[in-house]
Tab-separated table of C-alpha atoms and ligand atoms in Angstrom:
chain	number	residue	atom	x	y	z
A	499	MET	CA	-67.005	-60.738	-76.844
A	500	SER	CA	-70.037	-58.866	-78.175
A	501	LYS	CA	-70.585	-55.205	-78.865
A	502	GLY	CA	-69.726	-52.643	-76.185
A	503	GLY	CA	-67.605	-55.091	-74.156
A	504	ILE	CA	-70.505	-57.336	-73.121
A	505	ASN	CA	-69.421	-60.922	-72.525
A	506	ILE	CA	-71.998	-63.500	-71.435
A	507	ASN	CA	-70.620	-67.019	-71.028
A	508	THR	CA	-73.139	-68.753	-68.775
A	509	GLU	CA	-76.877	-68.881	-68.428
A	510	ILE	CA	-77.964	-65.922	-66.279
A	511	PRO	CA	-77.823	-66.159	-63.336
A	512	GLY	CA	-74.667	-68.248	-63.557
A	513	PRO	CA	-73.973	-71.251	-61.301
A	514	LYS	CA	-72.047	-69.287	-58.668
A	515	SER	CA	-74.721	-66.601	-58.483
A	516	LYS	CA	-77.323	-69.322	-57.975
A	517	GLU	CA	-75.307	-70.821	-55.121
A	518	TRP	CA	-74.970	-67.417	-53.460
A	519	THR	CA	-78.714	-66.867	-53.812
A	520	LYS	CA	-79.326	-70.038	-51.769
A	521	ARG	CA	-77.085	-68.668	-49.002
A	522	ARG	CA	-78.625	-65.205	-49.328
A	523	GLU	CA	-82.114	-66.603	-48.818
A	524	LYS	CA	-81.017	-68.124	-45.494
A	525	SER	CA	-79.108	-65.133	-44.202
A	526	VAL	CA	-80.673	-61.894	-45.541
A	527	PRO	CA	-84.304	-60.791	-45.077
A	528	ARG	CA	-86.440	-60.952	-48.198
A	529	GLY	CA	-87.542	-57.311	-47.793
A	530	ALA	CA	-84.149	-56.215	-49.119
A	531	PHE	CA	-85.154	-56.366	-52.792
A	532	ASN	CA	-82.808	-57.295	-55.663
A	533	ALA	CA	-83.618	-56.165	-59.199
A	534	THR	CA	-81.526	-58.993	-60.663
A	535	PRO	CA	-80.310	-62.438	-59.472
A	536	ILE	CA	-76.718	-61.449	-60.359
A	537	TYR	CA	-73.730	-61.093	-57.995
A	538	ALA	CA	-71.373	-58.268	-58.955
A	539	GLU	CA	-67.645	-58.641	-58.455
A	540	SER	CA	-65.897	-55.714	-60.113
A	541	GLY	CA	-66.453	-52.859	-62.515
A	542	GLU	CA	-64.827	-50.261	-64.691
A	543	GLY	CA	-66.545	-47.315	-66.374
A	544	ALA	CA	-69.982	-48.564	-67.447
A	545	LEU	CA	-68.978	-52.246	-67.356
A	546	MET	CA	-69.633	-54.660	-64.495
A	547	ASN	CA	-68.200	-58.187	-64.112
A	548	ASP	CA	-70.229	-60.764	-62.227
A	549	THR	CA	-69.045	-63.549	-60.004
A	550	ASP	CA	-69.526	-66.075	-62.862
A	551	GLY	CA	-67.158	-64.246	-65.211
A	552	ASN	CA	-69.840	-62.509	-67.296
A	553	ARG	CA	-69.525	-58.856	-68.275
A	554	TYR	CA	-72.460	-56.446	-68.592
A	555	ILE	CA	-73.152	-52.807	-69.407
A	556	ASP	CA	-74.704	-51.320	-66.283
A	557	PHE	CA	-77.352	-48.662	-66.942
A	558	ALA	CA	-78.610	-48.813	-63.355
A	559	ALA	CA	-75.197	-47.731	-62.060
A	560	GLY	CA	-76.060	-48.263	-58.411
A	561	ILE	CA	-79.371	-46.428	-59.066
A	562	GLY	CA	-77.703	-43.243	-60.207
A	563	VAL	CA	-74.647	-43.422	-57.960
A	564	LEU	CA	-71.964	-43.986	-60.581
A	565	ASN	CA	-72.052	-40.894	-62.800
A	566	VAL	CA	-68.241	-41.095	-62.992
A	567	GLY	CA	-68.425	-44.852	-63.565
A	568	TYR	CA	-67.259	-47.848	-61.531
A	569	SER	CA	-64.011	-47.467	-59.607
A	570	HIS	CA	-62.807	-44.321	-61.336
A	571	PRO	CA	-58.992	-44.396	-60.841
A	572	LYS	CA	-58.926	-40.851	-59.503
A	573	VAL	CA	-61.610	-41.571	-56.913
A	574	VAL	CA	-59.994	-44.868	-55.940
A	575	GLU	CA	-56.638	-43.163	-55.467
A	576	ALA	CA	-58.204	-40.476	-53.260
A	577	VAL	CA	-60.042	-43.064	-51.162
A	578	LYS	CA	-56.913	-45.219	-50.704
A	579	ALA	CA	-54.754	-42.255	-49.761
A	580	GLN	CA	-57.248	-41.070	-47.144
A	581	ALA	CA	-57.789	-44.581	-45.740
A	582	ASP	CA	-54.028	-44.876	-45.300
A	583	LYS	CA	-53.870	-41.593	-43.403
A	584	MET	CA	-56.965	-41.634	-41.205
A	585	MET	CA	-60.317	-43.421	-41.391
A	586	HIS	CA	-62.540	-41.489	-39.041
A	587	PRO	CA	-61.991	-39.021	-36.213
A	588	CYS	CA	-65.734	-38.000	-36.282
A	589	PHE	CA	-66.396	-34.407	-37.309
A	590	ALA	CA	-68.320	-33.865	-34.055
A	591	VAL	CA	-65.080	-34.419	-32.133
A	592	LEU	CA	-62.190	-33.488	-34.410
A	593	GLN	CA	-62.508	-31.464	-37.578
A	594	TYR	CA	-60.534	-31.944	-40.791
A	595	GLU	CA	-59.756	-29.650	-43.688
A	596	SER	CA	-61.373	-31.694	-46.458
A	597	TYR	CA	-64.873	-31.371	-44.923
A	598	ILE	CA	-64.590	-27.579	-45.126
A	599	GLU	CA	-63.126	-27.721	-48.622
A	600	LEU	CA	-65.993	-29.799	-50.035
A	601	ALA	CA	-68.563	-27.688	-48.160
A	602	GLU	CA	-67.094	-24.555	-49.772
A	603	LYS	CA	-67.222	-26.136	-53.215
A	604	LEU	CA	-70.815	-27.322	-52.934
A	605	SER	CA	-71.979	-24.040	-51.428
A	606	GLU	CA	-70.469	-22.296	-54.426
A	607	LYS	CA	-72.066	-24.640	-56.963
A	608	VAL	CA	-75.591	-24.298	-55.558
A	609	ALA	CA	-77.417	-21.257	-56.971
A	610	GLY	CA	-78.154	-18.140	-54.938
A	611	ASP	CA	-76.605	-14.722	-54.741
A	612	TYR	CA	-76.005	-14.923	-50.986
A	613	ASP	CA	-73.872	-16.844	-48.486
A	614	LYS	CA	-74.568	-20.571	-48.345
A	615	LYS	CA	-73.529	-23.407	-46.036
A	616	THR	CA	-73.355	-27.177	-46.496
A	617	LEU	CA	-73.934	-29.995	-44.011
A	618	PHE	CA	-72.760	-33.542	-44.782
A	619	LEU	CA	-74.603	-36.752	-43.884
A	620	ASN	CA	-74.530	-40.393	-44.996
A	621	SER	CA	-77.626	-41.167	-47.064
A	622	GLY	CA	-80.180	-39.408	-49.203
A	623	ALA	CA	-82.913	-40.011	-46.631
A	624	GLU	CA	-80.780	-38.401	-43.947
A	625	ALA	CA	-80.216	-35.356	-46.141
A	626	VAL	CA	-83.966	-34.911	-46.667
A	627	GLU	CA	-84.651	-35.451	-42.926
A	628	ASN	CA	-82.093	-32.819	-42.046
A	629	ALA	CA	-83.454	-30.324	-44.580
A	630	VAL	CA	-86.848	-30.664	-42.866
A	631	LYS	CA	-85.296	-30.323	-39.392
A	632	ILE	CA	-83.539	-27.159	-40.504
A	633	ALA	CA	-86.699	-25.757	-42.148
A	634	ARG	CA	-88.717	-26.396	-38.979
A	635	SER	CA	-86.096	-24.870	-36.765
A	636	TYR	CA	-85.841	-21.786	-39.009
A	637	SER	CA	-89.559	-21.227	-39.421
A	638	ARG	CA	-90.831	-22.672	-36.124
A	639	LYS	CA	-93.626	-24.155	-38.238
A	640	PRO	CA	-94.529	-27.873	-38.289
A	641	ALA	CA	-95.888	-28.839	-41.700
A	642	VAL	CA	-94.137	-30.259	-44.749
A	643	ILE	CA	-95.612	-30.405	-48.243
A	644	ALA	CA	-94.589	-33.359	-50.401
A	645	PHE	CA	-95.913	-34.464	-53.779
A	646	GLU	CA	-97.510	-37.410	-55.518
A	647	ASN	CA	-94.988	-39.797	-57.128
A	648	ALA	CA	-92.333	-38.688	-54.660
A	649	PHE	CA	-89.573	-40.859	-53.275
A	650	HIS	CA	-87.540	-39.308	-50.483
A	651	GLY	CA	-86.203	-42.331	-48.585
A	652	ARG	CA	-87.003	-45.127	-46.147
A	653	THR	CA	-86.672	-43.550	-42.682
A	654	LEU	CA	-89.881	-42.747	-40.807
A	655	LEU	CA	-90.163	-39.127	-41.959
A	656	THR	CA	-88.931	-39.668	-45.534
A	657	MET	CA	-91.087	-42.791	-45.901
A	658	SER	CA	-94.039	-40.665	-44.770
A	659	MET	CA	-93.120	-38.150	-47.460
A	660	THR	CA	-92.818	-40.916	-50.085
A	661	ALA	CA	-95.879	-41.555	-52.245
A	662	LYS	CA	-95.744	-45.266	-53.109
A	663	VAL	CA	-97.382	-47.789	-50.762
A	664	ASN	CA	-96.033	-51.107	-52.021
A	665	PRO	CA	-93.215	-51.682	-51.198
A	666	TYR	CA	-92.116	-48.532	-49.368
A	667	LYS	CA	-94.950	-48.010	-46.871
A	668	GLN	CA	-96.845	-51.299	-46.772
A	669	HIS	CA	-97.466	-52.293	-43.112
A	670	PHE	CA	-94.883	-49.769	-41.872
A	671	GLY	CA	-97.257	-47.221	-40.314
A	672	PRO	CA	-98.079	-45.204	-38.294
A	673	PHE	CA	-96.416	-42.505	-40.334
A	674	ALA	CA	-94.889	-39.213	-39.271
A	675	PRO	CA	-97.465	-36.440	-38.818
A	676	GLU	CA	-97.665	-33.060	-40.551
A	677	VAL	CA	-96.889	-34.300	-44.070
A	678	TYR	CA	-99.348	-32.985	-46.667
A	679	ARG	CA	-99.368	-34.329	-50.213
A	680	LEU	CA	-100.185	-32.416	-53.378
A	681	PRO	CA	-100.352	-33.480	-57.047
A	682	TYR	CA	-97.195	-33.441	-59.180
A	683	PRO	CA	-97.649	-32.346	-62.803
A	684	TYR	CA	-97.380	-35.767	-64.418
A	685	CYS	CA	-98.644	-34.627	-67.812
A	686	TYR	CA	-98.766	-38.088	-69.432
A	687	ARG	CA	-101.192	-39.127	-66.679
A	688	CYS	CA	-102.539	-35.740	-65.604
A	689	PRO	CA	-103.906	-35.988	-62.051
A	690	PHE	CA	-106.781	-33.731	-63.153
A	691	GLY	CA	-107.410	-35.504	-66.477
A	692	LEU	CA	-106.422	-32.370	-68.414
A	693	THR	CA	-104.003	-31.766	-71.285
A	694	TYR	CA	-100.887	-29.639	-71.067
A	695	GLY	CA	-101.365	-26.516	-73.161
A	696	SER	CA	-104.989	-26.041	-72.184
A	697	CYS	CA	-104.757	-26.989	-68.491
A	698	LYS	CA	-103.639	-23.548	-67.276
A	699	ILE	CA	-101.239	-25.504	-65.016
A	700	ARG	CA	-104.062	-26.730	-62.817
A	701	CYS	CA	-101.531	-28.335	-60.428
A	702	LEU	CA	-100.391	-24.843	-59.443
A	703	GLU	CA	-103.887	-23.486	-58.959
A	704	TYR	CA	-104.648	-26.472	-56.786
A	705	ILE	CA	-101.867	-25.574	-54.371
A	706	GLU	CA	-103.573	-22.302	-53.486
A	707	GLU	CA	-106.837	-24.224	-53.018
A	708	SER	CA	-105.146	-26.753	-50.765
A	709	PHE	CA	-104.305	-23.957	-48.351
A	710	ALA	CA	-108.036	-23.765	-47.710
A	711	THR	CA	-108.707	-27.512	-47.738
A	712	HIS	CA	-105.594	-29.200	-46.270
A	713	ILE	CA	-103.243	-26.910	-44.369
A	714	PRO	CA	-102.967	-23.164	-43.776
A	715	PRO	CA	-99.807	-21.819	-45.421
A	716	GLU	CA	-98.712	-20.131	-42.196
A	717	ASP	CA	-98.222	-23.618	-40.701
A	718	VAL	CA	-95.976	-24.871	-43.523
A	719	ALA	CA	-92.218	-24.918	-42.876
A	720	CYS	CA	-91.161	-26.162	-46.297
A	721	LEU	CA	-92.115	-28.032	-49.382
A	722	VAL	CA	-89.820	-30.751	-50.620
A	723	ILE	CA	-89.906	-31.620	-54.288
A	724	GLU	CA	-87.858	-33.758	-56.656
A	725	THR	CA	-86.964	-31.314	-59.410
A	726	VAL	CA	-87.288	-34.209	-61.838
A	727	VAL	CA	-89.036	-37.209	-60.283
A	728	GLY	CA	-86.769	-40.287	-60.155
A	729	GLU	CA	-88.195	-43.424	-58.537
A	730	GLY	CA	-91.763	-42.245	-59.251
A	731	GLY	CA	-91.214	-42.410	-63.019
A	732	PHE	CA	-88.732	-39.875	-64.447
A	733	ILE	CA	-91.364	-37.164	-64.629
A	734	ILE	CA	-90.266	-33.765	-65.907
A	735	PRO	CA	-92.505	-30.899	-64.798
A	736	PRO	CA	-93.740	-28.407	-67.418
A	737	LYS	CA	-91.574	-25.280	-67.515
A	738	GLU	CA	-94.136	-23.105	-65.709
A	739	PHE	CA	-94.573	-25.338	-62.680
A	740	LEU	CA	-91.441	-24.906	-60.563
A	741	PRO	CA	-91.149	-21.111	-61.022
A	742	GLY	CA	-94.856	-20.842	-60.115
A	743	LEU	CA	-94.293	-23.020	-57.067
A	744	LYS	CA	-91.352	-20.901	-55.986
A	745	LYS	CA	-93.521	-17.768	-56.213
A	746	ILE	CA	-96.157	-19.375	-53.999
A	747	CYS	CA	-93.417	-20.274	-51.502
A	748	GLU	CA	-92.169	-16.695	-51.465
A	749	LYS	CA	-95.692	-15.339	-51.011
A	750	TYR	CA	-96.290	-17.516	-47.932
A	751	ASN	CA	-92.782	-17.720	-46.486
A	752	ILE	CA	-92.447	-21.423	-47.182
A	753	LEU	CA	-88.935	-22.776	-47.773
A	754	PHE	CA	-88.421	-24.471	-51.143
A	755	VAL	CA	-86.307	-27.622	-50.817
A	756	ALA	CA	-85.158	-29.201	-54.110
A	757	ASP	CA	-84.457	-32.919	-53.690
A	758	GLU	CA	-81.684	-33.395	-56.258
A	759	ILE	CA	-80.544	-36.749	-54.919
A	760	GLN	CA	-81.303	-38.617	-58.139
A	761	CYS	CA	-81.567	-35.839	-60.738
A	762	GLY	CA	-78.623	-33.716	-59.566
A	763	TYR	CA	-74.870	-33.905	-59.972
A	764	GLY	CA	-74.785	-33.737	-63.770
A	765	ARG	CA	-77.462	-36.333	-64.510
A	766	THR	CA	-79.640	-33.924	-66.527
A	767	GLY	CA	-76.709	-32.210	-68.267
A	768	LYS	CA	-76.500	-29.424	-65.691
A	769	MET	CA	-74.935	-29.626	-62.253
A	770	PHE	CA	-78.431	-29.437	-60.714
A	771	ALA	CA	-81.705	-30.125	-62.525
A	772	TYR	CA	-83.353	-26.963	-61.120
A	773	GLU	CA	-80.996	-24.946	-63.383
A	774	HIS	CA	-83.224	-26.001	-66.309
A	775	PHE	CA	-86.146	-24.188	-64.722
A	776	ASP	CA	-84.550	-20.917	-63.730
A	777	ILE	CA	-85.327	-21.155	-60.030
A	778	VAL	CA	-83.204	-20.745	-56.922
A	779	PRO	CA	-84.208	-23.195	-54.167
A	780	ASP	CA	-83.698	-22.298	-50.499
A	781	MET	CA	-82.131	-25.692	-49.794
A	782	VAL	CA	-80.801	-28.458	-52.034
A	783	THR	CA	-80.271	-32.100	-51.049
A	784	SER	CA	-77.569	-34.137	-52.824
A	785	ALA	CA	-76.448	-37.772	-52.465
A	786	LYS	CA	-75.931	-40.760	-54.810
A	787	SER	CA	-73.313	-39.632	-57.377
A	788	ILE	CA	-71.807	-37.054	-54.993
A	789	ALA	CA	-69.081	-39.525	-53.912
A	790	ALA	CA	-69.193	-42.268	-56.578
A	791	GLY	CA	-70.468	-44.961	-54.213
A	792	MET	CA	-69.030	-43.888	-50.880
A	793	PRO	CA	-71.868	-43.088	-48.458
A	794	LEU	CA	-72.147	-39.311	-48.490
A	795	SER	CA	-75.014	-36.846	-48.772
A	796	ALA	CA	-75.391	-33.116	-48.325
A	797	VAL	CA	-77.795	-30.316	-47.555
A	798	THR	CA	-76.804	-26.957	-48.988
A	799	GLY	CA	-78.748	-23.786	-48.338
A	800	LYS	CA	-78.926	-20.142	-47.408
A	801	ALA	CA	-76.501	-19.516	-44.548
A	802	ASP	CA	-79.090	-17.831	-42.325
A	803	VAL	CA	-81.473	-20.763	-42.774
A	804	MET	CA	-78.781	-23.407	-42.242
A	805	ASP	CA	-77.578	-21.651	-39.080
A	806	THR	CA	-80.834	-21.565	-37.153
A	807	THR	CA	-80.643	-24.916	-35.360
A	808	VAL	CA	-79.116	-25.161	-31.903
A	809	ILE	CA	-75.441	-26.102	-31.732
A	810	GLY	CA	-75.225	-29.911	-31.736
A	811	GLY	CA	-78.660	-30.233	-33.367
A	812	LEU	CA	-77.165	-31.547	-36.615
A	813	GLY	CA	-74.643	-34.275	-37.354
A	814	GLY	CA	-74.154	-37.998	-36.784
A	815	THR	CA	-71.293	-40.357	-35.976
A	816	TYR	CA	-70.333	-41.049	-39.578
A	817	SER	CA	-71.614	-37.855	-41.223
A	818	GLY	CA	-69.023	-36.440	-43.588
A	819	ASN	CA	-66.593	-39.319	-43.066
A	820	PRO	CA	-63.204	-38.204	-44.456
A	821	VAL	CA	-62.821	-41.142	-46.870
A	822	ALA	CA	-66.205	-40.327	-48.429
A	823	ILE	CA	-65.363	-36.619	-48.482
A	824	GLU	CA	-62.131	-37.304	-50.392
A	825	ALA	CA	-64.152	-39.318	-52.907
A	826	GLY	CA	-66.492	-36.317	-53.156
A	827	LEU	CA	-63.622	-33.941	-53.910
A	828	ALA	CA	-62.258	-36.317	-56.565
A	829	VAL	CA	-65.725	-36.613	-58.181
A	830	LEU	CA	-65.910	-32.845	-58.713
A	831	ASP	CA	-62.466	-32.882	-60.348
A	832	VAL	CA	-63.436	-35.758	-62.638
A	833	MET	CA	-66.686	-34.062	-63.637
A	834	GLU	CA	-64.771	-31.010	-64.743
A	835	GLU	CA	-61.738	-32.719	-66.315
A	836	GLU	CA	-63.886	-35.134	-68.317
A	837	ASN	CA	-66.617	-32.625	-69.297
A	838	LEU	CA	-69.299	-34.840	-67.861
A	839	LEU	CA	-72.089	-32.276	-68.221
A	840	GLU	CA	-71.431	-32.082	-71.951
A	841	LYS	CA	-71.265	-35.872	-72.147
A	842	ALA	CA	-74.604	-36.170	-70.322
A	843	ASN	CA	-76.224	-33.907	-72.921
A	844	GLU	CA	-74.683	-35.734	-75.884
A	845	MET	CA	-75.635	-39.126	-74.519
A	846	GLY	CA	-79.148	-37.897	-73.641
A	847	GLU	CA	-79.688	-36.706	-77.203
A	848	TYR	CA	-78.688	-40.090	-78.582
A	849	LEU	CA	-80.792	-42.088	-76.096
A	850	MET	CA	-83.849	-39.894	-76.717
A	851	LYS	CA	-83.479	-40.229	-80.475
A	852	ARG	CA	-83.263	-44.001	-80.263
A	853	PHE	CA	-86.311	-44.184	-77.981
A	854	LYS	CA	-88.337	-41.810	-80.184
A	855	ASP	CA	-87.514	-43.999	-83.203
A	856	MET	CA	-88.495	-47.123	-81.257
A	857	GLN	CA	-91.771	-45.503	-80.174
A	858	LYS	CA	-92.811	-45.251	-83.834
A	859	LYS	CA	-92.328	-49.014	-84.218
A	860	TYR	CA	-93.460	-50.412	-80.874
A	861	PRO	CA	-96.848	-49.227	-79.564
A	862	VAL	CA	-95.917	-50.637	-76.147
A	863	ILE	CA	-93.912	-47.413	-75.653
A	864	GLY	CA	-96.567	-45.007	-74.437
A	865	ASP	CA	-94.253	-42.138	-73.604
A	866	VAL	CA	-90.593	-41.169	-73.996
A	867	ARG	CA	-89.219	-38.683	-71.462
A	868	GLY	CA	-85.801	-37.250	-70.889
A	869	LEU	CA	-83.692	-34.388	-69.636
A	870	GLY	CA	-79.970	-34.780	-70.322
A	871	ALA	CA	-78.973	-38.350	-69.514
A	872	MET	CA	-82.055	-38.948	-67.343
A	873	VAL	CA	-84.129	-40.818	-69.902
A	874	ALA	CA	-87.034	-43.274	-69.668
A	875	ILE	CA	-89.773	-45.022	-71.587
A	876	GLU	CA	-93.192	-45.652	-70.099
A	877	LEU	CA	-94.617	-48.975	-71.241
A	878	VAL	CA	-98.348	-49.490	-71.736
A	879	SER	CA	-100.340	-52.625	-72.575
A	880	ASP	CA	-102.727	-50.485	-74.585
A	881	PRO	CA	-101.746	-47.068	-75.967
A	882	GLU	CA	-105.374	-45.844	-75.960
A	883	SER	CA	-106.252	-46.550	-72.343
A	884	LYS	CA	-102.590	-46.194	-71.254
A	885	LYS	CA	-102.983	-49.349	-69.124
A	886	PRO	CA	-99.578	-49.645	-67.412
A	887	GLY	CA	-97.319	-52.265	-69.011
A	888	THR	CA	-96.096	-53.752	-65.733
A	889	GLU	CA	-95.617	-57.292	-67.074
A	890	GLU	CA	-93.999	-55.982	-70.267
A	891	THR	CA	-91.520	-53.986	-68.181
A	892	LYS	CA	-90.610	-57.070	-66.162
A	893	LYS	CA	-89.968	-58.979	-69.393
A	894	VAL	CA	-87.804	-56.183	-70.804
A	895	MET	CA	-85.676	-56.085	-67.629
A	896	LYS	CA	-85.155	-59.845	-67.662
A	897	TYR	CA	-84.408	-60.043	-71.388
A	898	CYS	CA	-81.898	-57.215	-71.024
A	899	TYR	CA	-79.921	-58.604	-68.108
A	900	GLU	CA	-79.790	-62.020	-69.751
A	901	LYS	CA	-78.267	-60.351	-72.818
A	902	GLY	CA	-75.845	-58.249	-70.768
A	903	LEU	CA	-77.583	-54.961	-69.950
A	904	ILE	CA	-78.550	-54.037	-66.387
A	905	LEU	CA	-81.592	-51.772	-66.016
A	906	VAL	CA	-83.947	-50.661	-63.244
A	907	LYS	CA	-87.609	-49.840	-63.447
A	908	ALA	CA	-89.575	-46.965	-61.940
A	909	GLY	CA	-93.085	-45.617	-61.550
A	910	MET	CA	-96.154	-46.216	-59.416
A	911	TYR	CA	-97.033	-49.254	-61.554
A	912	ASP	CA	-93.470	-50.463	-62.192
A	913	ASN	CA	-93.998	-49.830	-65.893
A	914	ILE	CA	-91.191	-47.401	-66.621
A	915	VAL	CA	-87.777	-48.420	-67.913
A	916	ARG	CA	-85.389	-45.782	-66.620
A	917	LEU	CA	-81.829	-45.243	-67.773
A	918	LEU	CA	-79.208	-43.941	-65.346
A	919	PRO	CA	-76.053	-44.718	-67.353
A	920	PRO	CA	-72.662	-43.650	-66.083
A	921	LEU	CA	-71.849	-40.358	-67.822
A	922	VAL	CA	-68.589	-41.967	-68.999
A	923	THR	CA	-70.432	-44.616	-71.074
A	924	THR	CA	-68.774	-44.849	-74.492
A	925	LYS	CA	-70.677	-44.361	-77.737
A	926	GLU	CA	-70.261	-48.042	-78.594
A	927	GLN	CA	-71.632	-49.061	-75.191
A	928	GLN	CA	-74.600	-46.708	-75.634
A	929	GLU	CA	-75.360	-48.266	-79.004
A	930	ALA	CA	-75.008	-51.807	-77.659
A	931	ALA	CA	-77.344	-51.016	-74.756
A	932	MET	CA	-80.005	-49.456	-76.963
A	933	ASP	CA	-79.813	-52.376	-79.425
A	934	ILE	CA	-80.512	-54.803	-76.580
A	935	ILE	CA	-83.490	-52.723	-75.403
A	936	GLU	CA	-84.845	-52.631	-78.961
A	937	ASP	CA	-84.412	-56.409	-79.259
A	938	SER	CA	-86.275	-56.861	-75.986
A	939	LEU	CA	-89.227	-54.844	-77.332
A	940	LYS	CA	-89.359	-57.076	-80.412
A	941	THR	CA	-89.992	-60.084	-78.165
A	942	LEU	CA	-93.082	-58.644	-76.458
B	20	PLP	C1	-84.956	-38.286	-55.017
B	20	PLP	C2	-84.466	-39.169	-53.919
B	20	PLP	N1	-84.485	-38.718	-52.661
B	20	PLP	C3	-84.045	-39.471	-51.635
B	20	PLP	C4	-83.566	-40.747	-51.842
B	20	PLP	C5	-83.093	-41.566	-50.673
B	20	PLP	O1	-81.727	-41.786	-50.752
B	20	PLP	P1	-81.040	-42.971	-49.909
B	20	PLP	O2	-81.494	-44.245	-50.527
B	20	PLP	O3	-79.567	-42.717	-50.080
B	20	PLP	O4	-81.493	-42.807	-48.513
B	20	PLP	C6	-83.529	-41.259	-53.139
B	20	PLP	C7	-83.035	-42.623	-53.407
B	20	PLP	O5	-83.334	-43.250	-54.401
B	20	PLP	C8	-83.992	-40.454	-54.201
B	20	PLP	O6	-83.981	-40.903	-55.468
């Protein structure tokens, strides 16, 4: 067995995985992408065992779903106990205590010195859709502002709000109307070609201008923004941007919706990433790590906003399923008992340090970005022109999974290696993972 618990015994993919791929190709549409050719069988903490008996460190963690790790015993116990008692009465027909309990807890955790309410749904996309429905119902205004580099989901509205064509929007139009897109402050590739420090936060100024060129502010129900961009490249806005945006929202009565589906729930070392920027959103969407892999998402917001829809206007057959809710309650306990926010910060410091050291040695690393344990490197073929290192990123991913580390990429040009490690990853596993990434860079 090698460092960190990794154990690779076959070529990757192994023979069984290859056989399953043949069957998969006959039975599952090709549009359902797979980042690796590997078939997972079981997992524990940050480790995943494949169907061929190989063991890997998983820094994709279900794309940010497994902050408490694979099959955390406390979550598993809660899920089993609930499944034994009752699978699903449907909250729209019969209520249950746990739904209220988790709603109370989330409403308390989201910032705001006023009453809040929480609605549960199944997926991240559904949470974003519902936040927009609520904002429209509250304001009686049609328009939604979304940003460049955004990913909000794959349903018609959230796909329309998403900013990447291939693969998310290609040939899937027509798109939902009344979505207006503005630049996100991606300082490494400034949309205005400026430099942070002397740019006077041009992205903010531009928003006021867009009210003359794109959409009058009195028609805008809400803006939806990823506090830290996930899929679009782990982009952290400069400290002035979100507070400035919030002020603009207040000036024009536009609801501020923070999409915390990827960056929330401890990922950045705080419960929600917006806490780094000293803002209070009107609504917050959560999903992914909220229930450690059970399908659950949430919208939390000001009670008077959340209450404006007609009765029956919100919900869904499976929304807030009691098994998922029990997993959600267990996740909050684990986060507290195991100090996961502290662990996210410690791990983030280590990962950033390793990447900064690597950047000095490997010019292919154009940029290193991170907040807590949400850390990425942006690869470039040429550091001067910043030509995206799309091929290099592909090679890094492949090298890493063959050596026992699972990663996912991000960014408009698929040139960003993003780390979403379980917050329970041990120090030895962190070191093993970073050694493999460094080895992969040596091969480029
Ligand atoms: C920021 C953000 N919003 C929304 C979504 C959509 O979530 P789901 O895939 O659960 O619909 C994602 C998923 O990656 C996301 O990262």
